[in-house]
XYZ file of C-alpha atoms in Angstrom:
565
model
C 107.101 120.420 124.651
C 107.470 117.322 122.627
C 105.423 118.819 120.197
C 107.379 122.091 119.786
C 110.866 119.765 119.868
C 109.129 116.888 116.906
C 108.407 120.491 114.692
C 111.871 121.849 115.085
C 113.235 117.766 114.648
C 110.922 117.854 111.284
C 111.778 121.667 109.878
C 115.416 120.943 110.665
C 115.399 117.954 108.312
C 113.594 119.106 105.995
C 115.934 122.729 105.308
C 119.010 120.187 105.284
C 118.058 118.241 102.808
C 116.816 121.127 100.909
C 120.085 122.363 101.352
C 121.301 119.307 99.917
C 119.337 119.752 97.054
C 120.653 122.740 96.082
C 124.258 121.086 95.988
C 123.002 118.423 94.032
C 121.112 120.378 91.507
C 121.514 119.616 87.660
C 124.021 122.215 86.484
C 123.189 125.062 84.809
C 125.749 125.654 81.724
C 127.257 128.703 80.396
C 127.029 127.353 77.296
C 125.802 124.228 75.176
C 128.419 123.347 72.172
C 128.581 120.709 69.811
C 132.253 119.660 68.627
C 133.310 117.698 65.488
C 136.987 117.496 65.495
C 138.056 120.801 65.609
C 135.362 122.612 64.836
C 133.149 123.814 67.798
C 129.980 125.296 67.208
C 127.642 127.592 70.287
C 124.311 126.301 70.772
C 122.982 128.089 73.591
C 124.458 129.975 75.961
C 123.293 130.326 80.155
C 121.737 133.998 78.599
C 119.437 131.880 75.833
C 118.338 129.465 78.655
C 117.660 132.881 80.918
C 115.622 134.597 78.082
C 113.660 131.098 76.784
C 112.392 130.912 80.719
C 111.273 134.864 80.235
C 109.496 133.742 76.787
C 108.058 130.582 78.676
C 106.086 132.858 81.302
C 104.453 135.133 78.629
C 103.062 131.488 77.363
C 101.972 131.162 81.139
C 104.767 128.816 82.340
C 103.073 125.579 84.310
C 99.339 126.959 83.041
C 100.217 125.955 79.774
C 101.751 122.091 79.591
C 104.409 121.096 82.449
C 107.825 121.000 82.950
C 109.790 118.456 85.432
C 105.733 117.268 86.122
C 104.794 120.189 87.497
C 101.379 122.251 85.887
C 98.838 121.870 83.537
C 98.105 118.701 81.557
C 96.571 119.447 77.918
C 99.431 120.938 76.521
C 102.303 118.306 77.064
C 105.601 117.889 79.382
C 107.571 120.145 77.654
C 110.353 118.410 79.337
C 109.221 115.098 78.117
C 108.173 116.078 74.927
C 112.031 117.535 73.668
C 113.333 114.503 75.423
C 111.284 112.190 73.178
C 111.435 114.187 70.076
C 115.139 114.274 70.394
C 115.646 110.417 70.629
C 112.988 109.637 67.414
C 115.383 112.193 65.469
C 118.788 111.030 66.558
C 117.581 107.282 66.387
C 116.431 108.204 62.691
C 118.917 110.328 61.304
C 120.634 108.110 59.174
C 117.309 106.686 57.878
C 117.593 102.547 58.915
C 116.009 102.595 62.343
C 112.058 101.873 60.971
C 114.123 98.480 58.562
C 115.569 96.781 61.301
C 114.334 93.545 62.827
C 113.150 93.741 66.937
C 116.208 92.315 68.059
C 118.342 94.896 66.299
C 116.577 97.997 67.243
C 116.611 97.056 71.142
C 120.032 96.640 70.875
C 119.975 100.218 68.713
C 117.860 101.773 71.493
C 120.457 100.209 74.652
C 123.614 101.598 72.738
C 122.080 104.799 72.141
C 120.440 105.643 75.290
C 123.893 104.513 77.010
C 125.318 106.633 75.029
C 123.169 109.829 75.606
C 123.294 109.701 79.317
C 126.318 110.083 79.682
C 127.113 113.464 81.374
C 129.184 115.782 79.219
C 129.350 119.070 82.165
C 132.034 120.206 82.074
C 132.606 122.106 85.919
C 135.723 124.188 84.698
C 134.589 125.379 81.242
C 130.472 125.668 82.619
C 130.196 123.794 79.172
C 128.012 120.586 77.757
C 129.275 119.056 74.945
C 126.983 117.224 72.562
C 127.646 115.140 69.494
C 127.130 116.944 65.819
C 123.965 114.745 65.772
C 122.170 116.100 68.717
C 123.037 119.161 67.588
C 120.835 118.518 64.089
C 118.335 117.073 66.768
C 117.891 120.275 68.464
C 117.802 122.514 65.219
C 114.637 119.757 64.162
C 113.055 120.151 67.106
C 113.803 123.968 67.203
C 111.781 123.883 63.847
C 109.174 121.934 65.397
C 108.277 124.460 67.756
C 108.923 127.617 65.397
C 106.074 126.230 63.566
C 103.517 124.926 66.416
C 104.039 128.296 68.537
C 103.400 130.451 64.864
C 106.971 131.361 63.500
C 108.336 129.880 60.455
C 106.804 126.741 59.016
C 103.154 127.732 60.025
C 100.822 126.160 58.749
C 97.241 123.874 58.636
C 99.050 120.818 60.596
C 100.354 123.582 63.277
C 97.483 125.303 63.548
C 95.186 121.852 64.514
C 98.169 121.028 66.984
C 97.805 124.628 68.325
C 93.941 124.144 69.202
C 94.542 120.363 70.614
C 96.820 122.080 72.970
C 94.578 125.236 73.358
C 97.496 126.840 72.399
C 96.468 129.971 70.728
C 97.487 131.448 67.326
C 100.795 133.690 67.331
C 100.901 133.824 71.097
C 104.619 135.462 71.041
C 103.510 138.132 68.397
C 104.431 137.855 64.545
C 108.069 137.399 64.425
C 108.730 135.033 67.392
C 111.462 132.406 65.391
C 114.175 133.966 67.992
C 111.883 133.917 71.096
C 111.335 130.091 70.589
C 114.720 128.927 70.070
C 115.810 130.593 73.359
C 112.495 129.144 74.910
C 113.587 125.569 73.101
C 116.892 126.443 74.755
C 114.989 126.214 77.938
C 112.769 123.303 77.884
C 115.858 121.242 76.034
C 118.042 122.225 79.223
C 115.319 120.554 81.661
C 115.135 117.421 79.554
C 119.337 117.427 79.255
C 118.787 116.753 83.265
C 116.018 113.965 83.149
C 118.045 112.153 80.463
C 122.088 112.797 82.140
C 123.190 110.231 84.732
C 124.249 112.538 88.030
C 128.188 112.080 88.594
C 129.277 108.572 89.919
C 125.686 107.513 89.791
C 123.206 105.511 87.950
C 120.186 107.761 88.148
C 119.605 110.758 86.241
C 119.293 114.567 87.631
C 115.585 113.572 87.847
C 115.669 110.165 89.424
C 114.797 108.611 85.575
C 111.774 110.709 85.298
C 109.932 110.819 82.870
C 109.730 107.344 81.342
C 110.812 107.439 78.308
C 112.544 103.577 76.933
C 114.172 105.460 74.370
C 116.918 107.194 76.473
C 116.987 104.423 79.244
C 114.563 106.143 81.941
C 112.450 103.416 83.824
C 111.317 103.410 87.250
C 114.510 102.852 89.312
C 114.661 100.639 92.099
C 114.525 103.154 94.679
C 110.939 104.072 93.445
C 109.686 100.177 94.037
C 111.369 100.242 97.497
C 110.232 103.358 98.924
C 106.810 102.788 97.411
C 106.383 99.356 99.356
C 107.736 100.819 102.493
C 105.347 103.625 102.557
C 102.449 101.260 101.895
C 103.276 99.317 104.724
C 103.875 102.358 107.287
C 100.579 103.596 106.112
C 99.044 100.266 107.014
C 100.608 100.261 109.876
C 100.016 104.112 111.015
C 96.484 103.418 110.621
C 96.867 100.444 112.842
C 98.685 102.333 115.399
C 96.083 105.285 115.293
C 93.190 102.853 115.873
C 94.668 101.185 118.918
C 95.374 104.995 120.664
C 91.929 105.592 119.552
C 90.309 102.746 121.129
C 93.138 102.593 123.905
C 91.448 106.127 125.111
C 88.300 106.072 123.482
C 86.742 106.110 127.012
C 88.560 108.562 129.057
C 88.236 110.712 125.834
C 84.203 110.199 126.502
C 84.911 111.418 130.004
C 86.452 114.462 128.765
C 84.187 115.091 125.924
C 81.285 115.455 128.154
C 79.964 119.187 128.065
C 80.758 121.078 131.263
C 77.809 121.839 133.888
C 75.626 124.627 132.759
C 74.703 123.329 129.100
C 73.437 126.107 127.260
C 69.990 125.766 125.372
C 71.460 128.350 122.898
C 74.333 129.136 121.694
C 76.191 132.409 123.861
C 77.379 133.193 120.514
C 74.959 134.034 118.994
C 74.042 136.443 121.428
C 77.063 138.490 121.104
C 76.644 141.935 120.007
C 79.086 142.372 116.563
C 81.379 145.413 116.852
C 82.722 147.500 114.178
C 85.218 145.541 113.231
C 83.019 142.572 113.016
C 80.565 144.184 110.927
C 83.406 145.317 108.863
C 84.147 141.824 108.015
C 80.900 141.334 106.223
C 82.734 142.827 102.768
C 85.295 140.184 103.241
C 82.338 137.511 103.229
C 81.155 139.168 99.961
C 84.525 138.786 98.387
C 84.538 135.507 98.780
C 81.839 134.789 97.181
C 82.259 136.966 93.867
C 85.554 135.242 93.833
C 84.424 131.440 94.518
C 81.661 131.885 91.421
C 84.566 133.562 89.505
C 86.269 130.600 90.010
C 83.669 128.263 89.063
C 82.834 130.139 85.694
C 86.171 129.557 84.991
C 86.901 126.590 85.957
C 83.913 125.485 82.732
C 85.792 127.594 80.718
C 89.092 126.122 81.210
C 87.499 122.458 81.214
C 85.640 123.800 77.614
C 88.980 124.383 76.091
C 89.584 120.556 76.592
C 86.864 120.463 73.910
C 87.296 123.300 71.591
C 90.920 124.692 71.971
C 90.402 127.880 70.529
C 86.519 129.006 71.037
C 83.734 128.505 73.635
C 80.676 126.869 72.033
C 81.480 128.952 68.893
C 83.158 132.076 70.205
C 86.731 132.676 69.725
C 87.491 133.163 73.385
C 91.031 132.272 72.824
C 92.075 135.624 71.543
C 91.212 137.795 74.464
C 91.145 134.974 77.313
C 93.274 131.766 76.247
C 93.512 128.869 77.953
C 96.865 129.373 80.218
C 94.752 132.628 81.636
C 91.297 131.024 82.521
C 93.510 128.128 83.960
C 95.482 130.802 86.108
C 92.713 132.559 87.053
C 90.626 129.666 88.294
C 93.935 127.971 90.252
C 94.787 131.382 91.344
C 91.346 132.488 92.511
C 91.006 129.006 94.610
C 93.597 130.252 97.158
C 92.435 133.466 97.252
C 88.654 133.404 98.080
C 89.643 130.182 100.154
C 92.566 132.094 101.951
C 89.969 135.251 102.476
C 87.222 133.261 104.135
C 90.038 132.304 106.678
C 91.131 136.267 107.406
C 88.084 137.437 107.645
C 87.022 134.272 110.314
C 90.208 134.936 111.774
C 89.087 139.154 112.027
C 85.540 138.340 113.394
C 86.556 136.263 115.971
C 89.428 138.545 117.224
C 87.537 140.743 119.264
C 85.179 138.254 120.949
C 88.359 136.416 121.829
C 89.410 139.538 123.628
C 86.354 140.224 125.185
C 86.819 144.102 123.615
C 87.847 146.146 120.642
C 91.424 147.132 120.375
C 91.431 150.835 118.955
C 91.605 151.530 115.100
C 90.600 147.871 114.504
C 88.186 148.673 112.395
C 90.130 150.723 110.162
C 93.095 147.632 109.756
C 89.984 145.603 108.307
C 89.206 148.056 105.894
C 92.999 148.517 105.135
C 93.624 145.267 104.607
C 90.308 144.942 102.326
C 91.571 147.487 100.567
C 94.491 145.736 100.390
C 93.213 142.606 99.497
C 91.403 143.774 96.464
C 93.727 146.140 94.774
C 95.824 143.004 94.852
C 93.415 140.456 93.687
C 92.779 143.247 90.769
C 95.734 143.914 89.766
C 97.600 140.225 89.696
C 94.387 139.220 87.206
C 94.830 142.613 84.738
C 98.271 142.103 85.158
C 98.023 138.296 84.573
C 95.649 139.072 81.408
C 97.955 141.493 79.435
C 100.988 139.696 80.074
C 99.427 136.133 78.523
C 97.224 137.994 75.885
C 100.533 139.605 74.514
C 100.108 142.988 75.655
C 102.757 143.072 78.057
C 105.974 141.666 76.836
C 109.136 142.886 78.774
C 110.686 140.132 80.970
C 111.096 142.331 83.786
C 107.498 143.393 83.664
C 105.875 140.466 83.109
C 108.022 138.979 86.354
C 106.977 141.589 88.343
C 103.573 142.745 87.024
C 101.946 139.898 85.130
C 102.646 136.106 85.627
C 106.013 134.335 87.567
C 104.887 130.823 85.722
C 104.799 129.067 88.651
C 101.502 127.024 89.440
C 99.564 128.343 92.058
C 101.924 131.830 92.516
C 101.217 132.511 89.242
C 100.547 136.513 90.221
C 103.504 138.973 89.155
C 106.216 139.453 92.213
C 104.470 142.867 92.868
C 101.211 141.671 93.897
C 102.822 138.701 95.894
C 104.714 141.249 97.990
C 101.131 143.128 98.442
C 99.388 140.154 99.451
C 102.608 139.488 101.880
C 102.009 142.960 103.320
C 98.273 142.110 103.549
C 99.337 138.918 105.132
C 101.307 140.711 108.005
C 98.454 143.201 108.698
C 96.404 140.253 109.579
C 98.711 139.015 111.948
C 98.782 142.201 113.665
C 95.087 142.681 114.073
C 94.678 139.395 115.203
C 97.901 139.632 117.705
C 96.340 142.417 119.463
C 93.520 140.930 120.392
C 94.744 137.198 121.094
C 98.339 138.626 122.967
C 96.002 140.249 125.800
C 93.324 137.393 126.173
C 96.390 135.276 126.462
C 98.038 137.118 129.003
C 95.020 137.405 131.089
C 95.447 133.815 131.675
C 91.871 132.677 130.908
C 90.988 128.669 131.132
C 91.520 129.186 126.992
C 95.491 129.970 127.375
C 96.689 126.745 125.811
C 94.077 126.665 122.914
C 94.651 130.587 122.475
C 98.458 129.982 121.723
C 97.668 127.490 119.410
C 95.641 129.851 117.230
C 97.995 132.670 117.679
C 100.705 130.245 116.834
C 99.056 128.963 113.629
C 98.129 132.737 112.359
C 101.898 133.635 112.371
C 102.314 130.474 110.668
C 99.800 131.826 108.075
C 101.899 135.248 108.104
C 105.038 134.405 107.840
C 105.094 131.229 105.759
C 103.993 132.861 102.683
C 107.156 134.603 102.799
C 108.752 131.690 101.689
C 107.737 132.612 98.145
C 110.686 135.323 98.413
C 113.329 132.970 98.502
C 113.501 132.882 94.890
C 113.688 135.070 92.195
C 113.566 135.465 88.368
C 116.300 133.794 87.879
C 116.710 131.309 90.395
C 117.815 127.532 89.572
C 114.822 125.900 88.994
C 115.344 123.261 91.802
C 115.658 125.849 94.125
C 112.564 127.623 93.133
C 110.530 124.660 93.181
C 111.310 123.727 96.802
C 110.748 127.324 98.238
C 107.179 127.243 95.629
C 105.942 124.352 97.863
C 107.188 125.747 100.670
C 104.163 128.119 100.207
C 101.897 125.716 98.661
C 102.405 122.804 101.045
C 103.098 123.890 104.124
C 100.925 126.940 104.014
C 97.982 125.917 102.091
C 97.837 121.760 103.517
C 99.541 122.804 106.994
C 99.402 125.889 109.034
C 95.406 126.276 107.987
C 94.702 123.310 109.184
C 95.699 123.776 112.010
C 94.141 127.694 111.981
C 91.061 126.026 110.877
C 91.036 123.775 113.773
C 91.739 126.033 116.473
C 89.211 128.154 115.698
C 86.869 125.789 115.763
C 87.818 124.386 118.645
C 87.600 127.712 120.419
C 83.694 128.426 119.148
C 82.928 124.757 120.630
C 84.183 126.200 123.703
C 82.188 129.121 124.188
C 79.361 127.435 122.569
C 80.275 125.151 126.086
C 80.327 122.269 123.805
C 83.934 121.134 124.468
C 85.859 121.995 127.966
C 89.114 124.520 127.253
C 91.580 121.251 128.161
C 90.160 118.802 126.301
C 89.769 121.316 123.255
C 93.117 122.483 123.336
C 94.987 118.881 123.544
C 92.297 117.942 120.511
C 94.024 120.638 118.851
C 97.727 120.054 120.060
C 96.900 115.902 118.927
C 95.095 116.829 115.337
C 98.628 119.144 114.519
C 100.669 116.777 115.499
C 99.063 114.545 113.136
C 98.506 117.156 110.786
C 101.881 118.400 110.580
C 103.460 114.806 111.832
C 103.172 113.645 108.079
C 102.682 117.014 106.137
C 106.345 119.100 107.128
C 108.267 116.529 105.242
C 105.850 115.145 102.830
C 105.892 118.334 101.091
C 109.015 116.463 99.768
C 106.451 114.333 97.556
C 106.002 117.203 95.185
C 109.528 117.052 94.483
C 110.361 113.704 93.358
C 111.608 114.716 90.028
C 113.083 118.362 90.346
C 116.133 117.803 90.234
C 116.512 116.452 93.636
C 118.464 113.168 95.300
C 116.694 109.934 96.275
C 116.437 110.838 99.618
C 113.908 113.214 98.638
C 112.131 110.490 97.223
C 112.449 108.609 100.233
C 111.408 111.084 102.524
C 108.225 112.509 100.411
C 107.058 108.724 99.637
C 107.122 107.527 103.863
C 105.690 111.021 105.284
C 103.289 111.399 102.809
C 101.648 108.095 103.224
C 101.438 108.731 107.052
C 99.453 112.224 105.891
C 96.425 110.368 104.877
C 96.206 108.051 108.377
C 93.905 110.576 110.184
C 91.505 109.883 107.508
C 91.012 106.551 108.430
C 89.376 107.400 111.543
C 86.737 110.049 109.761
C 83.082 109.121 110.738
């Protein structure tokens, strides 16, 4: 009961101040303008920003450099790259920065970077102003891309920039000057919110991330707080754990001892597989093609840290570039790992029920089926949209690569593997529902699992709850919605269940004390992890308490360690 009450407590709190993210989300303009006196010149519009996120997917979004933090690391912030290239330009435009004495230039750098954050959104118009001299800021850095990403201004000095980034050569096509200053349009927009102070506040959109002197972001004193408090709850959780620990240790020893009748094998082993079981053995096969897969190219992508463009002398870059072996090998880790879980979810089923439920077998072969057309299709679709062979928005979104890290895989094949998903839950449902109801000394530990494999179901659905064109706050709070809570929570909790249960009928662990093992390990488990997935969103966009909440509940996820071994 107090388990079920401390989840609801910690899901509750954790959609309301999501919800309050979304409020306080860094404004997305209808348009960008510069003005000097009368004169008012367009920059971007909301429909440039729209298109240079479309452009930024067919580079591979967060495969290829990060924005706000989030994704890969040898390409740069894209976020804090425009946001330092625009300072160095607007601090040298009129040619006297590099001549002044120390004293001058910090007082230079204070008066500009005052004068930069200072939020120019206008609610009413949906506008943000900037001064003529940001303006010629964005149009040099604008050039500055045209030329790394192989439009106009091409050349040697690109081209070496290109393979240090493992970028690779003309990766929008041959004409792309108009795709990159929609996708500069972009990237500039997500620095405009790590550099702009939030209304009536003295923080930017992005809590002053990233540090960059320059424009005035440091560390702000939130940050030192919360960082000190969690160190000291984490000192003191592990303190707390210990004394429960050896508070109990003994009656736990009681409890731990093996009930009468201690088998000198296991009854396991001994069980005769059914159809369905020996159906599963495909599933076992998949996951190892895929783990290798994964491991080739997870060398490859390391390789490209090396040579950008080639692989020990072969130009690998033009039909598998870096952003695709990168989203292959993150993409292929949840899958083989999220397979080996379904199919030891599927084997176990019918032993749990003492019987096989009719047509069984043929929902594991569906679902393999399943399963592989979608693991199939997201990397072909994955490889022609990042290889330039599929270039409309729409189907790239839905058929080749989303951008985001870790659900990488076109909306298509997310829905298939969400279909795949909900088979699962029903083949395991029929078999756990009637060993549940038949009231066996398992119940408890049965609910659990069933419990934890709609958790597995259903929470992947969260990846719905954006879209293509969804704020990019928003997006990045449903995005570890799925990668948190799914990948770091309900599994674990799968993962111990079912283990619990085998140590059962191997007669290694009674039913009771198994099943409050499992009820104490998820409320650890999930004690810290339901509202420390707020510590992957520091810096989107999102209010200090965000940062307060992800620093204190995060810390507390690593106290169970403490007591491994």
């Amino acid at each position: 009961m107090m388990f079920g009450v401390s989840l609801v407590l910690m899901f509750g709190i954790l959609l309301l101040v999501g919800g309050r993210a979304f409020q306080l989300a860094p404004p997305m303009p209808d348009a960008v303008v510069a003005t000097d006196g009368d004169t008012t010149d367009v920059i971007f519009t909301s429909d440039d920003i729209r298109d240079g996120r479309d452009v930024w997917r067919r580079l591979g979004g967060m495969e290829l450099g990060s924005v706000w933090g989030h994704g890969s690391y040898l390409a740069p912030d894209w976020t804090a790259d425009v946001l330092h290239r625009e300072a160095v330009a607007m601090l040298d435009a009129d040619g006297e920065f590099d001549s002044l004495s120390e004293p001058a230039r910090a007082a230079r750098i204070a008066e500009f970077a005052a004068r930069l954050r200072v939020n120019t959104y206008d609610s009413e118009t949906g506008h943000i102003t900037v001064s003529p001299e940001r303006a010629q800021a964005i149009a040099e850095i604008t050039t500055h891309y045209q030329a790394l990403f192989g439009g106009s201004g091409d050349g040697p000095e690109a081209e070496a920039m290109r393979e240090a980034f493992a970028i690779p050569n003309a990766p929008l096509g041959p004409d792309p000057d108009e795709d990159i200053r929609t996708l500069v349009s972009w990237w500039w927009w997500t620095s405009w919110a790590a550099a702009t102070l939030r209304p009536d506040d003295t923080v930017t959109y992005t809590n002053n991330w990233p540090h960059e002197p320059l424009v005035g972001n440091k560390p702000t004193s939130s940050i030192f707080i919360w960082t000190f408090v969690s160190i000291v709850l984490l000192i003191a959780g592990i303190g707390a754990l210990c004394w429960f620990f050896l508070r109990e240790r003994e009656e736990w020893q009681k409890d731990t001892e093996p009930p009468p009748g201690y088998p000198d094998k296991s009854p396991i082993a001994t069980v005769e597989p059914t159809a369905s079981m020996r159906g599963v053995v495909k599933y076992i096969w998949i996951v190892a093609v895929l783990l290798g897969l994964q491991i080739l190219l997870g060398a490859v992508t390391a390789h490209y840290a090396v040579e950008g463009h080639e692989f020990y002398g072969i130009p690998l870059a033009e039909i598998a570039p870096y952003a695709l072996t990168r989203t292959w090998h993150v993409q292929l880790a949840v899958l083989w790992i999220a397979t080996a879980w379904l199919g030891a979810g599927l084997y176990l089923a019918p032993m749990i029920a003492g019987s096989e439920p009719p047509l069984q077998k043929l929902g594991v072969d569906v679902l393999w089926v399943a399963l592989v057309i979608a693991v199939l299709g997201s990397l072909a679709g994955e490889w022609l949209a990042l290889t330039g062979r599929m270039t409309d928005p729409a189907m790239v979104y839905w058929f080749g690569h989303q951008g985001y890290e870790f659900l990488d895989m076109g909306r298509f094949w997310q829905i298939l593997i969400f279909a795949g998903l909900l088979i699962w839950l029903g083949l395991m449902a029929r078999c756990l529902v009637p060993a549940i109801r038949a009231g066996g000394a398992d119940k408890h530990l049965l609910i659990l699992l069933l419990i934890s494999s709609a958790g597995i179901g259903l929470l992947f659905g969260a990846g719905f709850l954006y879209e293509r064109d969804t704020h990019l706050t928003i997006a990045e709070y449903w995005r570890w919605w799925v990668v948190h809570l799914w990948v770091e929570g309900v599994f674990e909790v799968f993962a111990t269940a079912w283990v619990a249960w085998v140590f059962v009928h191997m007669k290694l662990l009674r039913p009771s004390t198994a099943a409050v093992y499992v009820m104490f390990s998820a409320m650890i488990f999930l004690g810290g992890g339901v509202l420390g997935t707020f510590h992957h969103l520091y810096f989107a966009g999102t209010p200090e308490a965000v940062l307060a909440l992800g620093a204190v509940f995060s810390a507390l996820e690593v106290v169970p360690l403490a007591l491994i071994g």
